[in-house]
Coordinates of C-alpha atoms and ligand atoms in Angstrom, one line a residue:
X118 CA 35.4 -192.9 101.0
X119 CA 35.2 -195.2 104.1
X120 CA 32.4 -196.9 105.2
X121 CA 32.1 -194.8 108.1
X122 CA 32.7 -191.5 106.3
X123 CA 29.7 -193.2 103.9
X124 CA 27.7 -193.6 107.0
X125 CA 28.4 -189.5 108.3
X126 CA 27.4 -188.2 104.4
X127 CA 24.2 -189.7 105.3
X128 CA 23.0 -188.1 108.4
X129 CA 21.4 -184.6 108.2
X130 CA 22.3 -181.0 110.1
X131 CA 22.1 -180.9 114.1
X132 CA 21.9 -177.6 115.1
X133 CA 23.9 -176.9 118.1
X134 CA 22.6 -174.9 121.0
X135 CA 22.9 -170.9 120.2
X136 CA 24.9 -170.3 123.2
X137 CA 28.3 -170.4 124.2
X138 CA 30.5 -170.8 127.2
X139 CA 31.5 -168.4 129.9
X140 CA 33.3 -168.3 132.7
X141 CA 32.0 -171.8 133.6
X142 CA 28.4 -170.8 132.3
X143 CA 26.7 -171.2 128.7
X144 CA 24.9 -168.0 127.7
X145 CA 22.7 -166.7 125.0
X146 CA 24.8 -164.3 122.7
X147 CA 23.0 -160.7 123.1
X148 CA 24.8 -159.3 120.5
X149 CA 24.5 -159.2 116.8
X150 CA 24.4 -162.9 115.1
X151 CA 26.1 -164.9 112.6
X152 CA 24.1 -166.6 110.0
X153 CA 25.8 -169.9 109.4
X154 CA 25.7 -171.1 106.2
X155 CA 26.1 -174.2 104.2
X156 CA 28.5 -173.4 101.7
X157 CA 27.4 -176.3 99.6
X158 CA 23.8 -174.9 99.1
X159 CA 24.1 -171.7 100.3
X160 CA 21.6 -172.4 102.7
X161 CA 21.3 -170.7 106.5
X162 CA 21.9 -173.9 108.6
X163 CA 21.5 -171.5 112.0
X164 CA 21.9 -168.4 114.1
X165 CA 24.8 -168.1 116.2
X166 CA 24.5 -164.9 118.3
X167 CA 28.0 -163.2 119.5
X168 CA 29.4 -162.1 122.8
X169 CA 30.4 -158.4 123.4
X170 CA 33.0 -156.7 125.0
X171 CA 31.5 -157.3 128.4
X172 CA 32.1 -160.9 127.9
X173 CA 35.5 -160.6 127.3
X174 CA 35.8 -158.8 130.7
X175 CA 34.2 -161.7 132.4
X176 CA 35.9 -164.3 130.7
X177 CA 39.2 -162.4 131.9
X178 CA 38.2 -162.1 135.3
X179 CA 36.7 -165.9 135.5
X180 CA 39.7 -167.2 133.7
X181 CA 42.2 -165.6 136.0
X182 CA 40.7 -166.7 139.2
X183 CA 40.3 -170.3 137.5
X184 CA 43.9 -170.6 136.9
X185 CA 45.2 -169.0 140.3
X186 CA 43.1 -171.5 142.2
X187 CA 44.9 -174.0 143.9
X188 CA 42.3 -176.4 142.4
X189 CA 44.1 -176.3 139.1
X190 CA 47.4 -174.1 139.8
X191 CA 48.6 -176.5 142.5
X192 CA 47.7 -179.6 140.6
X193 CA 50.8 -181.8 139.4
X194 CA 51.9 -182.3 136.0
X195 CA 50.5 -185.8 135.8
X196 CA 47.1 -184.7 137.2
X197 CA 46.7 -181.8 135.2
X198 CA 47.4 -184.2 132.2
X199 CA 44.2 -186.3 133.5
X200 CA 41.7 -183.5 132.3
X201 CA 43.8 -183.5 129.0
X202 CA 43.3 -187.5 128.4
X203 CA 40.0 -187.1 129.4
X204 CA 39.1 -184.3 126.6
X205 CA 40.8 -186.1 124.2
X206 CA 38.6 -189.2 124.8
X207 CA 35.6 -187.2 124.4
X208 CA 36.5 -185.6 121.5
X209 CA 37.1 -189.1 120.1
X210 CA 33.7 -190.3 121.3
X211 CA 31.5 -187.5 119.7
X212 CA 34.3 -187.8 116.4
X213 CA 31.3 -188.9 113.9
X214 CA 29.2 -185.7 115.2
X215 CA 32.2 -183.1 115.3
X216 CA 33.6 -184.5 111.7
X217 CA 29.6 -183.8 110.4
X218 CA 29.2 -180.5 112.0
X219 CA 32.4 -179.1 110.5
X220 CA 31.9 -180.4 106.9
X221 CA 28.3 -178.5 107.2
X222 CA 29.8 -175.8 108.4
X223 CA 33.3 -175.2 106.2
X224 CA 32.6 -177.5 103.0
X225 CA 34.9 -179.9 103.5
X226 CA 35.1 -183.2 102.8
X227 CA 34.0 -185.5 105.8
X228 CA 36.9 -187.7 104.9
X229 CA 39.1 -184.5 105.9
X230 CA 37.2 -183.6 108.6
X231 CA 37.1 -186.6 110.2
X232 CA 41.0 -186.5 109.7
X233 CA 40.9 -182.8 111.5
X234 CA 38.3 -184.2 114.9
X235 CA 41.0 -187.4 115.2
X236 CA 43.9 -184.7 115.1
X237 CA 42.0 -183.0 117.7
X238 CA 41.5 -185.7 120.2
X239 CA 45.7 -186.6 119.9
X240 CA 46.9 -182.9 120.2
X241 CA 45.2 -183.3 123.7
X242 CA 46.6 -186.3 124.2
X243 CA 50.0 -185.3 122.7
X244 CA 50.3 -182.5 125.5
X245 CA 49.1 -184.4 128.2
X246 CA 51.9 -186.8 127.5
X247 CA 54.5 -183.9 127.0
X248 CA 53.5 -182.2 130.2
X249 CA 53.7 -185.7 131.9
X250 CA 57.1 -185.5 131.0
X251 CA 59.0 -181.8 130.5
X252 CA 61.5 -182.2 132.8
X253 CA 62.7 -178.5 134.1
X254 CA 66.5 -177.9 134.4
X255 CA 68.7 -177.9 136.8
X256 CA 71.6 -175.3 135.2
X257 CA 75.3 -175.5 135.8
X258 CA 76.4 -174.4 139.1
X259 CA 78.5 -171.2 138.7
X260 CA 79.0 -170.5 142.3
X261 CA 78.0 -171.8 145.6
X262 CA 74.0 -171.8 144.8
X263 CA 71.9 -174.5 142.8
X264 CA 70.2 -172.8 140.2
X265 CA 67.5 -174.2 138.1
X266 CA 64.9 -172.9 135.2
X267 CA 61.3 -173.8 135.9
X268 CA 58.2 -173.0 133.8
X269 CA 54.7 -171.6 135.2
X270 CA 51.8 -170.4 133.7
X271 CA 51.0 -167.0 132.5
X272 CA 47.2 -166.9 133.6
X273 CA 44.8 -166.2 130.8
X274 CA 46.2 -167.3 127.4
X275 CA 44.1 -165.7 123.6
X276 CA 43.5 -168.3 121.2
X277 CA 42.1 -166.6 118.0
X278 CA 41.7 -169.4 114.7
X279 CA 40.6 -168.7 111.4
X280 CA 37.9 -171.0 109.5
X281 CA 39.7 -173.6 107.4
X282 CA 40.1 -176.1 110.3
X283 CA 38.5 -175.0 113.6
X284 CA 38.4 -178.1 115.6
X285 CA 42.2 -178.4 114.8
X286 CA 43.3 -175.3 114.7
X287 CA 41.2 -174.6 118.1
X288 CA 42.7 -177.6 120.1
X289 CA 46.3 -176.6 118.7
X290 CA 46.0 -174.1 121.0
X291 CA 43.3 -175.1 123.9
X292 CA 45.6 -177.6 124.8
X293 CA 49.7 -176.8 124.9
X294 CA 47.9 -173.6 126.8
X295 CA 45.8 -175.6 129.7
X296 CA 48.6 -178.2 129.9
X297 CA 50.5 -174.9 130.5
X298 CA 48.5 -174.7 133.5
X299 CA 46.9 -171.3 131.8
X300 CA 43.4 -170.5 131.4
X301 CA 42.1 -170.1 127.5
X302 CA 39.5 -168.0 125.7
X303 CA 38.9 -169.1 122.5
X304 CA 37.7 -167.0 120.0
X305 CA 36.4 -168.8 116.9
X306 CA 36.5 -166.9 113.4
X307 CA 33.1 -165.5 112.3
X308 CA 32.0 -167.6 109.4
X309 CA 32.3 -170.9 111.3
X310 CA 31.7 -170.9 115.1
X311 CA 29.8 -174.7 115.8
X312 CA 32.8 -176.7 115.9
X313 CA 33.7 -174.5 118.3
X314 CA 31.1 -174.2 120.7
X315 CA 30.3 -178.2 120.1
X316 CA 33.9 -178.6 120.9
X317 CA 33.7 -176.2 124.5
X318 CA 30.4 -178.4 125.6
X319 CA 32.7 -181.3 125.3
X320 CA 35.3 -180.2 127.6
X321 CA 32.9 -178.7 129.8
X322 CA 31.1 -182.0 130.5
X323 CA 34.5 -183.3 131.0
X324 CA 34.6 -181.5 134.2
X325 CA 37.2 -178.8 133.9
X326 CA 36.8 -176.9 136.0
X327 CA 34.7 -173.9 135.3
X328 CA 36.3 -170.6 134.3
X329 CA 39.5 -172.0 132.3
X330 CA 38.0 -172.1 129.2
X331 CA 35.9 -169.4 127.6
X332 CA 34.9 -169.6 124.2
X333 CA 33.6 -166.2 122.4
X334 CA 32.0 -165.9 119.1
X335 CA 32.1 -162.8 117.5
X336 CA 33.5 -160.5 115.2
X337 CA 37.4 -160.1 114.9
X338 CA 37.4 -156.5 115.3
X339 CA 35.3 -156.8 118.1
X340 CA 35.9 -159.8 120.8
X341 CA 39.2 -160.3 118.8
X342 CA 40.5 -157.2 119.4
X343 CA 39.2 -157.0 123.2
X344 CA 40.6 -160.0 123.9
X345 CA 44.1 -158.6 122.3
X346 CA 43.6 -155.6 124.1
X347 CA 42.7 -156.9 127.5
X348 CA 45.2 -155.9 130.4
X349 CA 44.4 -159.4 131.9
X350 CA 45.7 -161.5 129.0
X351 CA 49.1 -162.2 128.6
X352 CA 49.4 -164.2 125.5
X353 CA 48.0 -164.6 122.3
X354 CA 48.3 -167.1 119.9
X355 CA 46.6 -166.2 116.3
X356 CA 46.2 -168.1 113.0
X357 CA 45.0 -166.7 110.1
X358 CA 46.1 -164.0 107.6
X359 CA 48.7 -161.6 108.0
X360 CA 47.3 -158.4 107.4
X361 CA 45.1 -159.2 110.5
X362 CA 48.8 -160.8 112.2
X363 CA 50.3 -157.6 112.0
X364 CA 47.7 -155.6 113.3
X365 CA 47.5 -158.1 116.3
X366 CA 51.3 -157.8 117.0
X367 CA 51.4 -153.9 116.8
X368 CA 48.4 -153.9 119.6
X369 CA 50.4 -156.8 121.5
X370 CA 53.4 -154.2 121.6
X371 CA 51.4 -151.8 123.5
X372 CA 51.3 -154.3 126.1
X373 CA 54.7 -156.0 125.5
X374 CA 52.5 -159.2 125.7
X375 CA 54.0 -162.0 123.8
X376 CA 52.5 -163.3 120.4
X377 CA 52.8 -166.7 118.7
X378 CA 51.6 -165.9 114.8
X379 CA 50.8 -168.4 111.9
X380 CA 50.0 -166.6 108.4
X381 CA 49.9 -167.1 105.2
X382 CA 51.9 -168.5 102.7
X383 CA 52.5 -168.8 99.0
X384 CA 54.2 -171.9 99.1
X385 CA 56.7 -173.3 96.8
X386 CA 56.5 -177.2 95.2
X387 CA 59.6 -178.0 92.9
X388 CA 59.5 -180.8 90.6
X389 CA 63.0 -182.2 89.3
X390 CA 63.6 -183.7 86.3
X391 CA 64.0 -187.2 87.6
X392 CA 60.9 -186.9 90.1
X393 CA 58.8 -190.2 90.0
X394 CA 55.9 -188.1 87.9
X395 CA 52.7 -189.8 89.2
X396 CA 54.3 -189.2 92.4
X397 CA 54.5 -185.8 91.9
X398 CA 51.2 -184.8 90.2
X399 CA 49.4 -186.8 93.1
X400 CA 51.7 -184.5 95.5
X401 CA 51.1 -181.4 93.8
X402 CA 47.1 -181.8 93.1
X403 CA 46.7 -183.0 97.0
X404 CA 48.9 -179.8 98.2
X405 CA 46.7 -177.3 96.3
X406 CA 43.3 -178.8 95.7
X407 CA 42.6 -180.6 99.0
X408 CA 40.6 -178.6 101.1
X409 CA 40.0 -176.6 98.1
X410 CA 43.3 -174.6 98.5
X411 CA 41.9 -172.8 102.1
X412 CA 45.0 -174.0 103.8
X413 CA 47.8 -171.3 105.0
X414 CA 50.3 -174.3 103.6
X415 CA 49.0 -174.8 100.3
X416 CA 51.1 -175.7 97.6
X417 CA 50.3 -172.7 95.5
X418 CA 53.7 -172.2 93.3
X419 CA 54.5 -174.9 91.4
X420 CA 58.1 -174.7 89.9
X421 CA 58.9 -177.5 87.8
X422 CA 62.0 -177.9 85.5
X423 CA 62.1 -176.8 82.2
X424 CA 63.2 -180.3 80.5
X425 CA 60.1 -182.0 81.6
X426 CA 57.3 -178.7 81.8
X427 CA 55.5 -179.6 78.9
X428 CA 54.6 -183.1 79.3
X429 CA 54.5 -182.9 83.5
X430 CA 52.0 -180.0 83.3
X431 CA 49.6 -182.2 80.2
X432 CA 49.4 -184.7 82.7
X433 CA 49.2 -182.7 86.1
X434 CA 46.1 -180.2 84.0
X435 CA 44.3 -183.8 83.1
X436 CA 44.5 -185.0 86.9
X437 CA 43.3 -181.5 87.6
X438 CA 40.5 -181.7 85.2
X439 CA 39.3 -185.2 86.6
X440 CA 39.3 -184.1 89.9
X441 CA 35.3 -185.0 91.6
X442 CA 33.9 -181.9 92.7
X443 CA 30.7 -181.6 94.9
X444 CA 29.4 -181.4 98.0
X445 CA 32.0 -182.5 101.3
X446 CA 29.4 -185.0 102.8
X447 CA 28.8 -186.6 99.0
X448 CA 30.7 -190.2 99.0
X449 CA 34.4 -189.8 96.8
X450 CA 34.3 -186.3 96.2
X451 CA 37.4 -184.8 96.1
X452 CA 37.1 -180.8 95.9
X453 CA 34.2 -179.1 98.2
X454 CA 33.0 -175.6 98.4
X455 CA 35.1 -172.8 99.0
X456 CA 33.9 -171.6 102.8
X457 CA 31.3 -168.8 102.0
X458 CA 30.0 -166.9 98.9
X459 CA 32.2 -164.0 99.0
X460 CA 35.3 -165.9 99.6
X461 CA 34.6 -167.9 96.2
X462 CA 33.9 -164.0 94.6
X463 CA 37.4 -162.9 96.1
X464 CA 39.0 -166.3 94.8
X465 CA 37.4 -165.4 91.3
X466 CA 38.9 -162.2 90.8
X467 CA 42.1 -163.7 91.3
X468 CA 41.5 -165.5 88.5
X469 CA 40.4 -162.3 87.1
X470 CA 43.5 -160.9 88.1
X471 CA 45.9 -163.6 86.2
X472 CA 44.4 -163.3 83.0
X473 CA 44.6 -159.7 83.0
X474 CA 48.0 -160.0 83.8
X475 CA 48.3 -162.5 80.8
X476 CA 48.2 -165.3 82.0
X477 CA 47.6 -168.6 80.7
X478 CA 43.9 -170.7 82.2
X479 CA 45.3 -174.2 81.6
X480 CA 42.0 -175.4 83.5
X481 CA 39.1 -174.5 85.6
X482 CA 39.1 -170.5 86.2
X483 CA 35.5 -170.7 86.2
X484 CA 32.7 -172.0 89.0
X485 CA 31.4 -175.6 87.9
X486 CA 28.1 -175.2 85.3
X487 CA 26.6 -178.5 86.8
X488 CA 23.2 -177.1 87.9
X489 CA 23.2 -179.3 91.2
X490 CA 26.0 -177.3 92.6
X491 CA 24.8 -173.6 90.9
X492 CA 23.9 -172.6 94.6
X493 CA 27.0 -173.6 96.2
X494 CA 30.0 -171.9 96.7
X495 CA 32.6 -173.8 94.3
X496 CA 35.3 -172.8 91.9
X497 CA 36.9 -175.5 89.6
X498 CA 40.3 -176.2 90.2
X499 CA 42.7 -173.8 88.4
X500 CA 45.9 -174.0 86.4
X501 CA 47.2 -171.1 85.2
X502 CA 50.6 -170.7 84.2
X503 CA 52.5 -168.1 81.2
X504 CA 53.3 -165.7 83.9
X505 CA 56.2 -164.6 85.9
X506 CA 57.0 -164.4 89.6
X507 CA 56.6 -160.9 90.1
X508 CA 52.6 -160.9 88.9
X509 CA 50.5 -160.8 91.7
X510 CA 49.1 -163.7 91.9
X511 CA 52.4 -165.5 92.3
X512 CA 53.3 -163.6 94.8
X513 CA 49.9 -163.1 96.8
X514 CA 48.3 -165.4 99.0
X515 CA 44.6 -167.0 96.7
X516 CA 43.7 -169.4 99.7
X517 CA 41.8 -170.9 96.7
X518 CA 42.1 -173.8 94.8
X519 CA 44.0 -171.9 92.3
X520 CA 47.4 -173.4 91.6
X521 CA 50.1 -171.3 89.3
X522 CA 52.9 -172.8 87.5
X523 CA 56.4 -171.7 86.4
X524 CA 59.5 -173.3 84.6
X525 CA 62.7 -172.9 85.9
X526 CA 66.1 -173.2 84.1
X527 CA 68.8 -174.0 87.0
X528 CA 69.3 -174.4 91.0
X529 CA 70.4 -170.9 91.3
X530 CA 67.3 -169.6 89.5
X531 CA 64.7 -171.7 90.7
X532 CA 66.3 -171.2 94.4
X533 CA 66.1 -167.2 94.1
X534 CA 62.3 -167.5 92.5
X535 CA 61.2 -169.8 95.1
X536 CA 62.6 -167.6 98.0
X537 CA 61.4 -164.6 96.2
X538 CA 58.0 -163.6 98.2
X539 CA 57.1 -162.0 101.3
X540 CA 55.9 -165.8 103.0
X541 CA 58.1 -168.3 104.3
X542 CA 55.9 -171.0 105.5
X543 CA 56.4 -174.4 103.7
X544 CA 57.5 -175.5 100.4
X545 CA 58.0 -179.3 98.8
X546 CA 60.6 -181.0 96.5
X547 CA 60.0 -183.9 94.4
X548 CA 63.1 -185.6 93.1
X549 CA 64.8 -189.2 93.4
X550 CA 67.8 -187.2 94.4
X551 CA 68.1 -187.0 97.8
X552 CA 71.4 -185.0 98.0
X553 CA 69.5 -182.3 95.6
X554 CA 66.7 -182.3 97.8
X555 CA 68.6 -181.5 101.1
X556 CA 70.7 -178.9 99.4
X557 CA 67.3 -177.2 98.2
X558 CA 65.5 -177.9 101.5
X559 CA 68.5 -175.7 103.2
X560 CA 68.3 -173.1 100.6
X561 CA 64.7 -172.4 101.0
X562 CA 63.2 -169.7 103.2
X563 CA 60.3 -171.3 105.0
X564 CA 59.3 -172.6 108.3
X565 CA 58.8 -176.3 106.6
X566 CA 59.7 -178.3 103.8
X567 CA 58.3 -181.8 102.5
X568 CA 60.1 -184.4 100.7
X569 CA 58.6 -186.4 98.3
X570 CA 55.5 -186.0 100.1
X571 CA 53.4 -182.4 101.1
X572 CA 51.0 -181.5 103.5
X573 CA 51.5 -184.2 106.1
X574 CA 51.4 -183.1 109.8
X575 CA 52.7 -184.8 112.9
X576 CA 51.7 -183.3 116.2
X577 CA 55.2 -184.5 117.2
X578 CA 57.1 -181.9 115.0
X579 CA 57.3 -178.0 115.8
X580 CA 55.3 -175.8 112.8
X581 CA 56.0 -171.9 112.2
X582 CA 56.9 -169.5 109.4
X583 CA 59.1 -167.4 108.5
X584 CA 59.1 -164.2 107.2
X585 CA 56.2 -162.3 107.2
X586 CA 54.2 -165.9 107.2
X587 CA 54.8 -165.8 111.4
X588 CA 56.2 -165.7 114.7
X589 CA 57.2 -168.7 117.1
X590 CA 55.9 -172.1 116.5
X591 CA 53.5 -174.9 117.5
X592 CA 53.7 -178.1 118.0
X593 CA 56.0 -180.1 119.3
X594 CA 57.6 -180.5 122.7
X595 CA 58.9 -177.0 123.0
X596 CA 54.8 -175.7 121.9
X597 CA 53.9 -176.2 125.9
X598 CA 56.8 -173.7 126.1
X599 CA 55.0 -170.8 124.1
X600 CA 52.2 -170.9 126.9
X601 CA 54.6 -170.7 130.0
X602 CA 56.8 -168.1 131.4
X603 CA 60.7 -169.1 132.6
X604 CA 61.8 -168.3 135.5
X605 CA 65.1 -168.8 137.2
X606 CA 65.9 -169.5 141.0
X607 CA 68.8 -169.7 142.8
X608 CA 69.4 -171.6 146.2
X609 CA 71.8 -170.7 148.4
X610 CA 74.7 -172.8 149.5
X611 CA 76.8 -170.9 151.7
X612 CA 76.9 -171.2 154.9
X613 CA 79.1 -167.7 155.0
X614 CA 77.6 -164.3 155.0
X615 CA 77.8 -162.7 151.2
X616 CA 81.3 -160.8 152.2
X617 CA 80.7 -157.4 150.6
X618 CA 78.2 -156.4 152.9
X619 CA 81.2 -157.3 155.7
X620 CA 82.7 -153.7 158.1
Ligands
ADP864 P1 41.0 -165.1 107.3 O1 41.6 -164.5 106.2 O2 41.3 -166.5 107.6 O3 39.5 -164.7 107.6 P2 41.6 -163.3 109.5 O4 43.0 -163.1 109.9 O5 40.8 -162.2 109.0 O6 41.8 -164.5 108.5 O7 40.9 -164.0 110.7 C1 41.4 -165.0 111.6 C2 40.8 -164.8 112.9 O8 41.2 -163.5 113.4 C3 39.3 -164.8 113.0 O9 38.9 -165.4 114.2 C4 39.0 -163.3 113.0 O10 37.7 -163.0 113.5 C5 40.1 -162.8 113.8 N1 40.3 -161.3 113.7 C6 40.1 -160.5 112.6 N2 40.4 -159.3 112.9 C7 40.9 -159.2 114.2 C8 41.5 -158.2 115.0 N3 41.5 -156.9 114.6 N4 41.9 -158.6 116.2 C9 41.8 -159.8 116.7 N5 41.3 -160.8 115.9 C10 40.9 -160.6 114.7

């Protein structure tokens, strides 16, 4: 742990005001509330009440006038991208406070949320540099007119985000969508809302102006769906699972409104014979157990060749069983809470679930017995190997720090295993071999695939699944794209009359 990281494991809980943002005011949620909890201790850390569906309504009606004024729609690229820099500096300047907050909140470790409130502040300042410099087209002339391709807003923009990394996931969308020129409402996920709201307070002292950004706690069923559902929103963009994804799309169809998706996964890591084994173990414990497995990209298959199973898993199940486990604002601990209570429960009867199926607990599959963190919501870290592809959970998505492993034989078979699930969102290779690795990286079926490295993200590079793990990606230069609408216009050149209307 850093000395500044030290410093933040020191401070206590700030409540944050019990009110969020609308439509350029902060209000007192009427409806039912949230008790926040600490997943560490179990503890109530506050009240957060949620909007209702009358919110929603204003929020719509705010956002849209906000991002039809000429205030913000007629802004240029370069001064829109002002408000951008100047969010992304706040964000920076309240980092030690944010990084606190959302380690009380999810579990985590400060180290890793301080990680996830400095990814925040550059994804602002990512898109304010790509919006300072998206060039639109000019297309080839195919008769006497110029035509070009430009990009405008599409007015109020959904952003819906699960709870494993609100601040990041939040701003992944808050920002390609007001660089976009767009209006957002933001609708944090249930369990973990103060990031959230800390984060809107930020922007709103930054001096957006009021209206473009909403954010709505509340239940998904609730604000998410009205939000979904709302005639005056023409975009969503969702994280989290994909039973809830699907639902979403099929009420997006209604309105043909477009939807950008990230889901789950049940990612594949290979091991090759000749991988560099420390390497790999560090590669394969930090793709599973960071974050205690609540990532959608978690390495949760582990294939690993048959000549070297025995003696790669000994060592990968000691590492496992060394791993610190406690409380996310406790200096060098590795592996925090799971989120809440009953997500630890639904974890469990995974594990439930595999040995019922037969298979194999190589470590963990129980919660800790050290009586300090008996209130808590941990699990140990899991190995569990002995069963096939096909059991359930091989093929399920744990979101837990529950990791299971399977030998493979040859390419061809670990290739069809690997590709055999329903996700397709990342997957990693460890091998000296870097022809082998391309070849395998082309064979797999997922949105991403690491190196000799896993779960490293660059704001610079587009991120999306495939299969049923999502639609459309983020990210990137093109993820300003997913929060404008094309449109084409042709400029006449002829001086002549169009000669079929000629008698
Ligand atoms: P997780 O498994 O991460 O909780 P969910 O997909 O249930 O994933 O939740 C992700 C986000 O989607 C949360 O903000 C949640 O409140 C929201 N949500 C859940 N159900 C719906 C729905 N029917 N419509 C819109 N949003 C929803």
């Amino acid at each position: 742990m850093t000395g500044a990281s030290k410093a933040l494991a020191d401070k206590v809980f700030e409540p944050v005001p019990d009110e969020f943002l609308l439509a350029g005011n902060w209000k007192h949620g009427a409806g039912p509330a949230t008790s926040v909890i600490d997943p560490s201790t179990g503890s109530e850390l506050q009240r957060v009440g949620h909007a209702d569906v009358a919110d929603v309504d204003a929020a719509v009606s705010a956002g849209a006038a906000a991002a039809a004024d000429p205030a913000w729609r007629g802004l240029l690229p370069h001064q829109r991208a002002a408000y951008l820099h100047r969010i992304g500096a706040a964000i920076e300047g309240a980092a030690p406070r944010l990084a606190l907050l959302q380690s009380y909140n999810t579990g985590k470790t400060v180290t890793e949320t301080g990680a996830l409130v400095a990814s925040a502040a550059n994804t602002f300042r990512y898109f304010a540099a790509v919006l300072e410099t998206s060039d639109e087209e000019l297309t080839t002339p195919r008769g006497p007119y110029l035509t070009m391709s430009v990009h405008e807003p599409i007015g109020v923009v959904g952003a819906i985000t699960p709870w494993n990394s609100p601040i990041a996931s939040d701003a992944q969308k808050i920002a390609p969508a007001l660089a976009a020129g767009n209006a957002v409402i933001l609708k944090p996920a249930e369990w973990t809302p103060l990031v959230s709201l800390a984060l809107a307070r930020i922007i709103d002292e930054t001096g957006l102006p009021p209206g473009l950004l909403s954010v709505l706690p509340g239940r998904g069923s609730v604000i998410g769906d009205a939000i979904v559902g709302h005639p005056g929103v023409g975009k969503v963009s969702f994280t989290g699972g994909t039973t809830t994804g699907r639902t979403l799309a099929h009420a997006a169809a209604e309105k043909l409104m477009p939807v950008s998706l990230e889901l789950g996964g049940k990612s594949p890591t290979i091991v090759l014979a000749d991988a560099d084994v420390e390497q790999a173990v560090n590669g394969v414990l930090y793709g599973i157990f960071s974050s205690s497995g609540q990532s959608c990209i978690a390495g949760s298959r582990l294939f690993v060749d048959a000549a070297v199973y025995d003696e790669f898993m000994e060592r990968l199940v000691a590492k496992t069983q060394a791993l610190r486990i406690g409380p996310g604002r406790e200096p060098g601990v590795q592996v925090g809470p799971l989120v809440h209570h009953r997500h630890r429960d639904s974890v469990a009867r995974y594990v439930d679930l595999a040995r019922s199926e037969g298979g194999r607990i190589r470590c963990g599959g129980t919660v800790p017995d050290d009586p300090r963190l008996a209130d808590g919501a941990y699990y140990l870290p899991t190995v569990i190997d002995g069963l096939s592809n096909d059991a359930r959970v091989c093929q399920e998505e744990i979101f837990g720090p529950v990791l299971v492993a399977l030998p493979f034989h040859s390419e061809a078979d670990l290739i069809a295993q690997a590709n055999d699930t329903v996700y397709g969102l990342a997957a990693g290779i460890w091998t000296r071999d870097y022809r082998r690795a391309w070849r395998l990286a082309r064979a797999l079926h997922t949105g991403t695939v690491w190196i000799n490295t896993y779960k490293q993200f660059s704001i610079s590079t587009p991120f999306g699944g495939v299969k049923q793990s999502g639609l459309a990606t983020e990210k990137g230069r093109t993820g300003i794209r997913a929060y404008s609408r094309q449109k084409s216009i042709y400029l006449g050149m002829d001086d002549a009359p169009i000669a079929w209307a000629e008698n």
